[in-house]
Amino acid sequence: MSTETTAPVKRITANTFIEMKAENKPIAMLTAYDYPMAYYLDQAGIDGILVGDSVAMVELGFENTLSATMDIMVHHTQAVRRGVKRALLVADMPFMSYQSSVQSAVENAGRLVQEGGADAVKLEGGESFADQIEAIIEAGIPVMGHLGLTPQSFHMFGGYGLQAKTVASAKQLIEDALLLQDIGCFSIVLEKIPAELAALVSRKLTIPTIGIGAGSSCDGQVLVAHDMLGMFERFKPKFVKQYVQLAGIMREAFEAYISDVKSRAFPASEHSYSMDPEVLAEVEKAVQEINATD
Ligand code: KIV
């Protein structure tokens, strides 16, 4: 029996995020929707993994995030959970899983934690959803807020443009951020707002801001993994930095495979299994006997 022991992994919690802000340590987050992506992200040392409702677009091919349902979010959160040992796992609350009532908000947040294995949930919006957020936190589930561009409301915004550009909307965003902090959110995603405003908000809060299209002064950053990997070609927002062009690499590999199959270059002998010659001789004899009786 081996006497070697592996040191337990120190898991990142919602409180770790707040400590990281206090220690001025930037927080790195990315999305993941399946086991392999989550596994590689965790191994790479990511601080937080978001199972975003962006799954509807980048994994499932829908037009927007409104098609994500609770069942879809639970299914993908479960797969991600199996791949994550260290990072904080945050699951998005999908459209209409919290908007209609406090009770459905608590029940659905509970499903993401109990069935999906999430450590925390994220939901979009400020003051309008304060009751839901308070009740979820009261139930013992950490909540990450999400202000600025909130894609579940794109019909109201009339698209996906830059948010909080005016004095009134910027003031509203600051008030919403302070309110989310007061009612107990452990962090807030700031999406597609001017960098100067994100810097102001980040300085004012003691909980971390996680920016996406909100400049470099946020306490952390998040991107959709498919965007930074170059796996989503329908559009590329200005705020995305592409670290690799996986779509092209995948297309080349698929084309090479198809060509190998068509030319019979694959499988080669190293990809095939051989039969014991004596067994083969017996089998061939048996086939001859069958042929003779046909
Ligand atoms: O769904 C998602 O991926 C998100 C990020 C863009 C923050 O909410």
mmCIF file of C-alpha atoms and ligand atoms in Angstrom, residues 31 33 50-55 65 92 122 124 146 151 189 191 212 222-224 239, ligand 1:
data_model
loop_
_atom_site.group_PDB
_atom_site.id
_atom_site.type_symbol
_atom_site.label_atom_id
_atom_site.label_comp_id
_atom_site.label_asym_id
_atom_site.label_seq_id
_atom_site.Cartn_x
_atom_site.Cartn_y
_atom_site.Cartn_z
ATOM 1 C CA THR A 31 -16.901 30.466 -18.550
ATOM 2 C CA TYR A 33 -20.070 24.512 -19.886
ATOM 3 C CA LEU A 50 -18.937 30.692 -14.586
ATOM 4 C CA VAL A 51 -21.473 28.361 -16.149
ATOM 5 C CA GLY A 52 -22.979 31.272 -18.061
ATOM 6 C CA ASP A 53 -26.344 31.325 -19.761
ATOM 7 C CA SER A 54 -24.170 32.132 -22.791
ATOM 8 C CA VAL A 55 -24.196 28.311 -23.058
ATOM 9 C CA THR A 65 -29.317 33.742 -24.004
ATOM 10 C CA ASP A 92 -25.988 31.676 -13.982
ATOM 11 C CA LYS A 122 -25.174 34.911 -10.584
ATOM 12 C CA GLU A 124 -28.651 40.008 -13.749
ATOM 13 C CA HIS A 146 -24.424 41.544 -12.789
ATOM 14 C CA PRO A 151 -28.104 40.368 -22.018
ATOM 15 C CA VAL A 189 -19.969 41.492 -12.877
ATOM 16 C CA GLU A 191 -20.457 44.260 -18.444
ATOM 17 C CA ILE A 212 -16.179 42.103 -19.112
ATOM 18 C CA VAL A 222 -14.240 37.317 -17.040
ATOM 19 C CA LEU A 223 -14.606 36.269 -20.674
ATOM 20 C CA VAL A 224 -16.640 33.675 -22.486
ATOM 21 C CA PHE A 239 -13.582 43.633 -25.519
HETATM 22 O O1 KIV B 1 -23.452 34.192 -19.581
HETATM 23 C C1 KIV B 1 -22.299 34.621 -19.507
HETATM 24 O O2 KIV B 1 -21.355 34.065 -20.078
HETATM 25 C C2 KIV B 1 -22.069 35.831 -18.723
HETATM 26 C C3 KIV B 1 -20.749 36.500 -18.861
HETATM 27 C C4 KIV B 1 -20.748 37.245 -20.144
HETATM 28 C C5 KIV B 1 -20.431 37.359 -17.706
HETATM 29 O O3 KIV B 1 -22.944 36.269 -18.034
#
